[in-house]
Short mmCIF file of C-alpha atoms and ligand atoms in Angstrom, two decimals:
data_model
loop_
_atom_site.label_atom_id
_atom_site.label_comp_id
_atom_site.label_asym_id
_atom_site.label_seq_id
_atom_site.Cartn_x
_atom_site.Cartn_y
_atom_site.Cartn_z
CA UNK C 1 292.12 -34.31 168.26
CA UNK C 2 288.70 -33.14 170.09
CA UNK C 3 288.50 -31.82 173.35
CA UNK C 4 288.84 -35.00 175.84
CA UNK C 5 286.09 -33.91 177.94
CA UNK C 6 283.31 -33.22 175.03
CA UNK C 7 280.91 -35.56 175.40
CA UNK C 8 280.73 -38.38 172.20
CA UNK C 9 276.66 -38.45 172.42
CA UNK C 10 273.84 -36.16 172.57
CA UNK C 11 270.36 -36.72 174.11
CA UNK C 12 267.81 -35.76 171.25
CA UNK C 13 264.21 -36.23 171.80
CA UNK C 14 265.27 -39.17 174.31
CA UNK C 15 267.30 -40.73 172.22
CA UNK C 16 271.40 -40.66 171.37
CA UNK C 17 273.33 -39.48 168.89
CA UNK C 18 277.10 -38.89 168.21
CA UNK C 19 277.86 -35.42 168.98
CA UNK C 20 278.55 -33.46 165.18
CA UNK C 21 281.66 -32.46 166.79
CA UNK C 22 282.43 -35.86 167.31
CA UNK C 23 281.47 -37.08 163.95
CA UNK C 24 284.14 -35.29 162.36
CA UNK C 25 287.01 -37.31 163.74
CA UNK C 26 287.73 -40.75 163.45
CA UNK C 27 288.72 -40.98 167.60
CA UNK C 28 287.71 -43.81 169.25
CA UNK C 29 284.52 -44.41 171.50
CA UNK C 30 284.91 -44.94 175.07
CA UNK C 31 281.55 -46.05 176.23
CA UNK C 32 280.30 -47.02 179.92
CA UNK C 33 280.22 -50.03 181.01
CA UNK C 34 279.28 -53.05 183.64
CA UNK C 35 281.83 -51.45 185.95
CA UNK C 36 280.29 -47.88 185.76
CA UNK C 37 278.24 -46.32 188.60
CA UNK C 38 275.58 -45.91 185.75
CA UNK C 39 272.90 -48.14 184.82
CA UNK C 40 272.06 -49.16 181.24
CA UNK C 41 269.91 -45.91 180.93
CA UNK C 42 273.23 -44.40 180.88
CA UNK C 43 273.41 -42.04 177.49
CA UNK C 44 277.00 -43.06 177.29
CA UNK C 45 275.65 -46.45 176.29
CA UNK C 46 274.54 -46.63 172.58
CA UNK C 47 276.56 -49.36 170.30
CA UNK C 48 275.85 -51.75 173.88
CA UNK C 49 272.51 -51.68 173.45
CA UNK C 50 272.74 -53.27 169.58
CA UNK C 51 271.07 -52.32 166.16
CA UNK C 52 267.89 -50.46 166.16
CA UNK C 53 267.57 -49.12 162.72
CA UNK C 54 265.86 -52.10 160.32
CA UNK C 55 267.77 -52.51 157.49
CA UNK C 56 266.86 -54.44 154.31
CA UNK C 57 269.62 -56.02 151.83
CA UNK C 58 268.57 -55.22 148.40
CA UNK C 59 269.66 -56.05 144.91
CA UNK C 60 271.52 -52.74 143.11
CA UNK C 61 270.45 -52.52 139.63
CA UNK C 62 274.15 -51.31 138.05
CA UNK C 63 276.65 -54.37 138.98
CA UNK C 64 277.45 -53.74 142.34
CA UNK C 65 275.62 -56.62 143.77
CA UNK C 66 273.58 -56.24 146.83
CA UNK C 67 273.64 -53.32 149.03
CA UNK C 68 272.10 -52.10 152.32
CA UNK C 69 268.93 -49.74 152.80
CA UNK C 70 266.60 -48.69 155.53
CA UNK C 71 262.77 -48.81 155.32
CA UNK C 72 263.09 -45.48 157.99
CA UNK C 73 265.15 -42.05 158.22
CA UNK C 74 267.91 -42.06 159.70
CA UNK C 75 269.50 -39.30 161.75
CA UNK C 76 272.88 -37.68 161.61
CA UNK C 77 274.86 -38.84 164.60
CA UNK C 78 272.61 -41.90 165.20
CA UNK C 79 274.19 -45.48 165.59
CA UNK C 80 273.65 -48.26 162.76
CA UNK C 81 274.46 -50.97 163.13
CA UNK C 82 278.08 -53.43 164.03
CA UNK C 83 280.56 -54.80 161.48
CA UNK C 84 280.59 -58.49 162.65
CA UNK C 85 282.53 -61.27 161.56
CA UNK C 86 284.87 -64.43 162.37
CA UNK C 87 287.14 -62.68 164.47
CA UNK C 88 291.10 -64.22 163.13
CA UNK C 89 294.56 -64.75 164.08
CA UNK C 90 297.24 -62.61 161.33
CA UNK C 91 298.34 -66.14 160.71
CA UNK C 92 294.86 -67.15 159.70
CA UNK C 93 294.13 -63.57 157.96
CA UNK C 94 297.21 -64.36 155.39
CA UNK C 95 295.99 -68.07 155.12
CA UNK C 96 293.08 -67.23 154.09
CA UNK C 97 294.39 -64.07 151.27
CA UNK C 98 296.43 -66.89 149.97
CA UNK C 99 293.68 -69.55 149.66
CA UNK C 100 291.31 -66.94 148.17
CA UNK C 101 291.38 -67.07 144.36
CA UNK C 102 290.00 -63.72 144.34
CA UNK C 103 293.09 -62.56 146.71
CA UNK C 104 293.41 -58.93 146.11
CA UNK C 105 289.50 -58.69 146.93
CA UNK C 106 289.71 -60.87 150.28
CA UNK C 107 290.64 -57.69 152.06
CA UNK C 108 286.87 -56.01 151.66
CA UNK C 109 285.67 -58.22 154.04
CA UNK C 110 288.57 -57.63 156.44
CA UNK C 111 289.01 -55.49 159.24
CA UNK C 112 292.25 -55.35 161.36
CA UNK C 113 291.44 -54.37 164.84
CA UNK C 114 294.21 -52.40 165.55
CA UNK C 115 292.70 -48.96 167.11
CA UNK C 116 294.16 -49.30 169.67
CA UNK C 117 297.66 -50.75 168.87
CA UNK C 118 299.76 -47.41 169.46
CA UNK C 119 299.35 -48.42 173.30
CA UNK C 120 301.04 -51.47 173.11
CA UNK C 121 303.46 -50.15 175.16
CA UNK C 122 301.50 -50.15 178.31
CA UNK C 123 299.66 -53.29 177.02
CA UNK C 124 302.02 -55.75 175.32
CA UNK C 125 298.51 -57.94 173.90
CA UNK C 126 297.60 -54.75 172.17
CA UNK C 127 300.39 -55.17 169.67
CA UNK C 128 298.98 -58.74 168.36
CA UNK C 129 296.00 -57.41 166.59
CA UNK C 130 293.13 -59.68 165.48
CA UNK C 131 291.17 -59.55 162.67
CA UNK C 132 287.03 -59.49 161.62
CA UNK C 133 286.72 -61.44 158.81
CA UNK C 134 282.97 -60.73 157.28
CA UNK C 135 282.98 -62.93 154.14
CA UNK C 136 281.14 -66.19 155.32
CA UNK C 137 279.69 -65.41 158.91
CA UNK C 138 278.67 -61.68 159.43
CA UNK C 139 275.38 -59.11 159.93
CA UNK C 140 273.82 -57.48 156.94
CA UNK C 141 276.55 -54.86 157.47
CA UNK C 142 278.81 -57.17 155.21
CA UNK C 143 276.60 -55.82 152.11
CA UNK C 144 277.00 -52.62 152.65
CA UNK C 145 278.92 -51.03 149.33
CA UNK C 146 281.45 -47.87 149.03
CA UNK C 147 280.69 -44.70 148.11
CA UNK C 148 283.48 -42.10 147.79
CA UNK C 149 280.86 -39.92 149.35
CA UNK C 150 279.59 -41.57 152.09
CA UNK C 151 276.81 -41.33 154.41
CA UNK C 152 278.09 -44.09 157.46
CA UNK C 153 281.60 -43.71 158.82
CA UNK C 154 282.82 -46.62 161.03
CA UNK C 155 284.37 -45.92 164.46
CA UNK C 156 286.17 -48.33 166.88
CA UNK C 157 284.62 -48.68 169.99
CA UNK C 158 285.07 -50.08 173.49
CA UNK C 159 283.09 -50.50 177.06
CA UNK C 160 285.43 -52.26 179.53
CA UNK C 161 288.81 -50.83 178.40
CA UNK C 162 290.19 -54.11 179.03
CA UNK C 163 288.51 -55.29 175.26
CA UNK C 164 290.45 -52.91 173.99
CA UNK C 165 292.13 -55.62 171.84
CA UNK C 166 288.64 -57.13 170.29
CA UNK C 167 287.27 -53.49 170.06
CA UNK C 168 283.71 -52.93 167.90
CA UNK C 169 283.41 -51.29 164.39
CA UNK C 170 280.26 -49.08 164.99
CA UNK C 171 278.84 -47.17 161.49
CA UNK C 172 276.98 -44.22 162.51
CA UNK C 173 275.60 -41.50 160.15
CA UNK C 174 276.99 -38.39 159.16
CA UNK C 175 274.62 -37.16 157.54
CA UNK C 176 270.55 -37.54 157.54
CA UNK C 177 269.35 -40.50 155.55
CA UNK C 178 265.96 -40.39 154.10
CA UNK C 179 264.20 -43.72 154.55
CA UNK C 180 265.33 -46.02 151.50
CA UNK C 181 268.45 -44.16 150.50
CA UNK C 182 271.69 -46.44 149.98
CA UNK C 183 273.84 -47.05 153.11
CA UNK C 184 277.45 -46.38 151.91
CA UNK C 185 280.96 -45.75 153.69
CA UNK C 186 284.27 -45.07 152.80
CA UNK C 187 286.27 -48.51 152.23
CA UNK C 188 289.15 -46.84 152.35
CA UNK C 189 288.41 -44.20 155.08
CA UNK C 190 291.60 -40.94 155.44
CA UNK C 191 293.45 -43.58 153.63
CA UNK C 192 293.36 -43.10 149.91
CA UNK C 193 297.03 -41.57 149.04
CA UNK C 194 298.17 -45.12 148.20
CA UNK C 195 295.35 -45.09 145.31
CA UNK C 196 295.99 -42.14 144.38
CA UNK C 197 299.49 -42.86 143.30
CA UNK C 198 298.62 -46.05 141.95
CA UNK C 199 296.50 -44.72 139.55
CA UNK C 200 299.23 -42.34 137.95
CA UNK C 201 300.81 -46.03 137.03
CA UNK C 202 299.07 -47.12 133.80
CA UNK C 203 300.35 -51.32 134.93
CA UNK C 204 299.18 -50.56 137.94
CA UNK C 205 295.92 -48.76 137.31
CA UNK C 206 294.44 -51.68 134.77
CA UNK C 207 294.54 -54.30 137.53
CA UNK C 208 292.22 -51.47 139.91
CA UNK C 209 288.83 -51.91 140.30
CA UNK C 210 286.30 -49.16 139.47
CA UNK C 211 284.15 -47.40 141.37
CA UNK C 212 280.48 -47.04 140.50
CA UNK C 213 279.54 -44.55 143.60
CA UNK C 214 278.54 -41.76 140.97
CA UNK C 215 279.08 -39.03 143.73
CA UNK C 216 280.34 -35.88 142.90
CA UNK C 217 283.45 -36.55 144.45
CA UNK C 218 284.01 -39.96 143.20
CA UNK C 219 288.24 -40.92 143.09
CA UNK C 220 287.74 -43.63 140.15
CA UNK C 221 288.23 -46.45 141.54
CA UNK C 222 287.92 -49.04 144.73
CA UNK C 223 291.16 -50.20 144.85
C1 SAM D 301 281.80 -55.93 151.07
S1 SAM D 301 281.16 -56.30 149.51
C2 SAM D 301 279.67 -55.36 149.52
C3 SAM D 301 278.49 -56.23 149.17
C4 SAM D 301 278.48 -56.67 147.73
N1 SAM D 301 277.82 -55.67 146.90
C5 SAM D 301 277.80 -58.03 147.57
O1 SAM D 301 276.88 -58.17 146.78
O2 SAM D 301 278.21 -58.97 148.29
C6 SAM D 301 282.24 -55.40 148.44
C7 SAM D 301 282.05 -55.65 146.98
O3 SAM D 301 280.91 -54.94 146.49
C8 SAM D 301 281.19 -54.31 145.24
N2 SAM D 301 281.19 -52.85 145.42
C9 SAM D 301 280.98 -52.19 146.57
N3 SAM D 301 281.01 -50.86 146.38
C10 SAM D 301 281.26 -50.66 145.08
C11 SAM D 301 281.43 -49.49 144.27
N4 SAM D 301 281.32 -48.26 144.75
N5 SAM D 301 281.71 -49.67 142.95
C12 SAM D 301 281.82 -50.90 142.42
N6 SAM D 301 281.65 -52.05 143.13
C13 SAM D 301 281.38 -51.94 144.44
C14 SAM D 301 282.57 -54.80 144.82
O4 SAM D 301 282.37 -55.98 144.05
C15 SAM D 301 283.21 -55.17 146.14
O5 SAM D 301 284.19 -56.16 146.00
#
């Protein structure tokens, strides 16, 4: 956990970026908001002011279907761009993994909004989390592939803490991007011990999917 009084961005050349020592963590964002003394110059006020960076959805050329570039560099720390989608009920969420033919897949395009669910206590709504569900209505953010090496991370984010429940999934860089370089994140973010033990299962490991990242660091497979 960082220090709760660093600062999550840092004025560069007039613009914003995550802090580096923020970067490193996966802790939410807390940014100002309508019912701040600040105004919308406020440098605490970056995913609020939307997408900046153009992006351009291209076709890759080794089976991975379309991915996600910029025409421009992009700077470590700086904000990308918002996972957006249908937002869904659980009940729908499950609906919908049944209906889907390709059902183990369905989850790629979903994202359970449940940052903030370990507060439940002081917020009983907290504790019915809603889903993003990217696969028919989203941003070109729903094209952007995995890499085992990424250069995005996503981080949940809020203004008004009471939208703590439909928080934002913000992708920022952690690294610098040269101008046409693949975006990329981590589909299965701090969260890969369940792959790695289904891969020592030989059943289990010819129904994964593999991974065509080609990093260094590459784990094998999706999912
Ligand atoms: C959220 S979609 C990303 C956009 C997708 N490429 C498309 O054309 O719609 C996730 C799907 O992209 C493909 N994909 C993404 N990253 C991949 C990777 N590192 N290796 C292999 N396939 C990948 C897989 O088919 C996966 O189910």
């Amino acid at each position: 956990m960082i220090n709760p009084d660093a600062h999550v961005y840092e004025t560069i050349d007039g613009e914003n970026f995550m802090s580096h020592q923020y970067l490193n963590t996966r802790d939410p964002i807390y940014e100002c908001h309508q019912a701040c003394s600040c105004d919308t110059a406020c440098p605490n006020r970056v995913v609020e002011h939307g997408r900046t960076v153009p992006l351009q959805i291209f076709r890759t050329d080794d089976g991975r279907g379309w991915g996600v570039r910029s025409p421009q560099d992009i700077r470590k720390g700086q904000f990308v761009d918002r996972y957006v989608g249908e937002l869904i009920t659980a009940e729908e969420t499950e609906r919908r993994r049944q209906r889907s033919d390709i059902a183990a897949k369905k989850d790629v395009y979903l994202f359970e909004l449940d940052k903030f669910k370990d507060d439940a206590d002081r917020d009983p709504t907290l504790a019915e989390t809603v889903f993003v569900d990217g696969e028919y209505a989203s941003g070109p953010s729903r094209f952007i592939n995995h890499s085992c090496d990424p250069n995005l991370r996503i981080f949940a984010r809020v203004g008004d803490h009471a939208t703590k429940r439909f928080h934002d999934l913000a992708f920022f860089a952690v690294r610098d991007i040269p101008a046409d370089t693949e975006l990329t994140f981590d589909y299965v973010d701090g969260e890969d011990e369940k792959l790695e033990e289904e891969k020592k299962n030989p059943n289990q490991k010819k129904e994964m999917t593999k991974c065509l990242c080609r990093s260094r660091k590459c784990r094998g497979y999706l999912w």
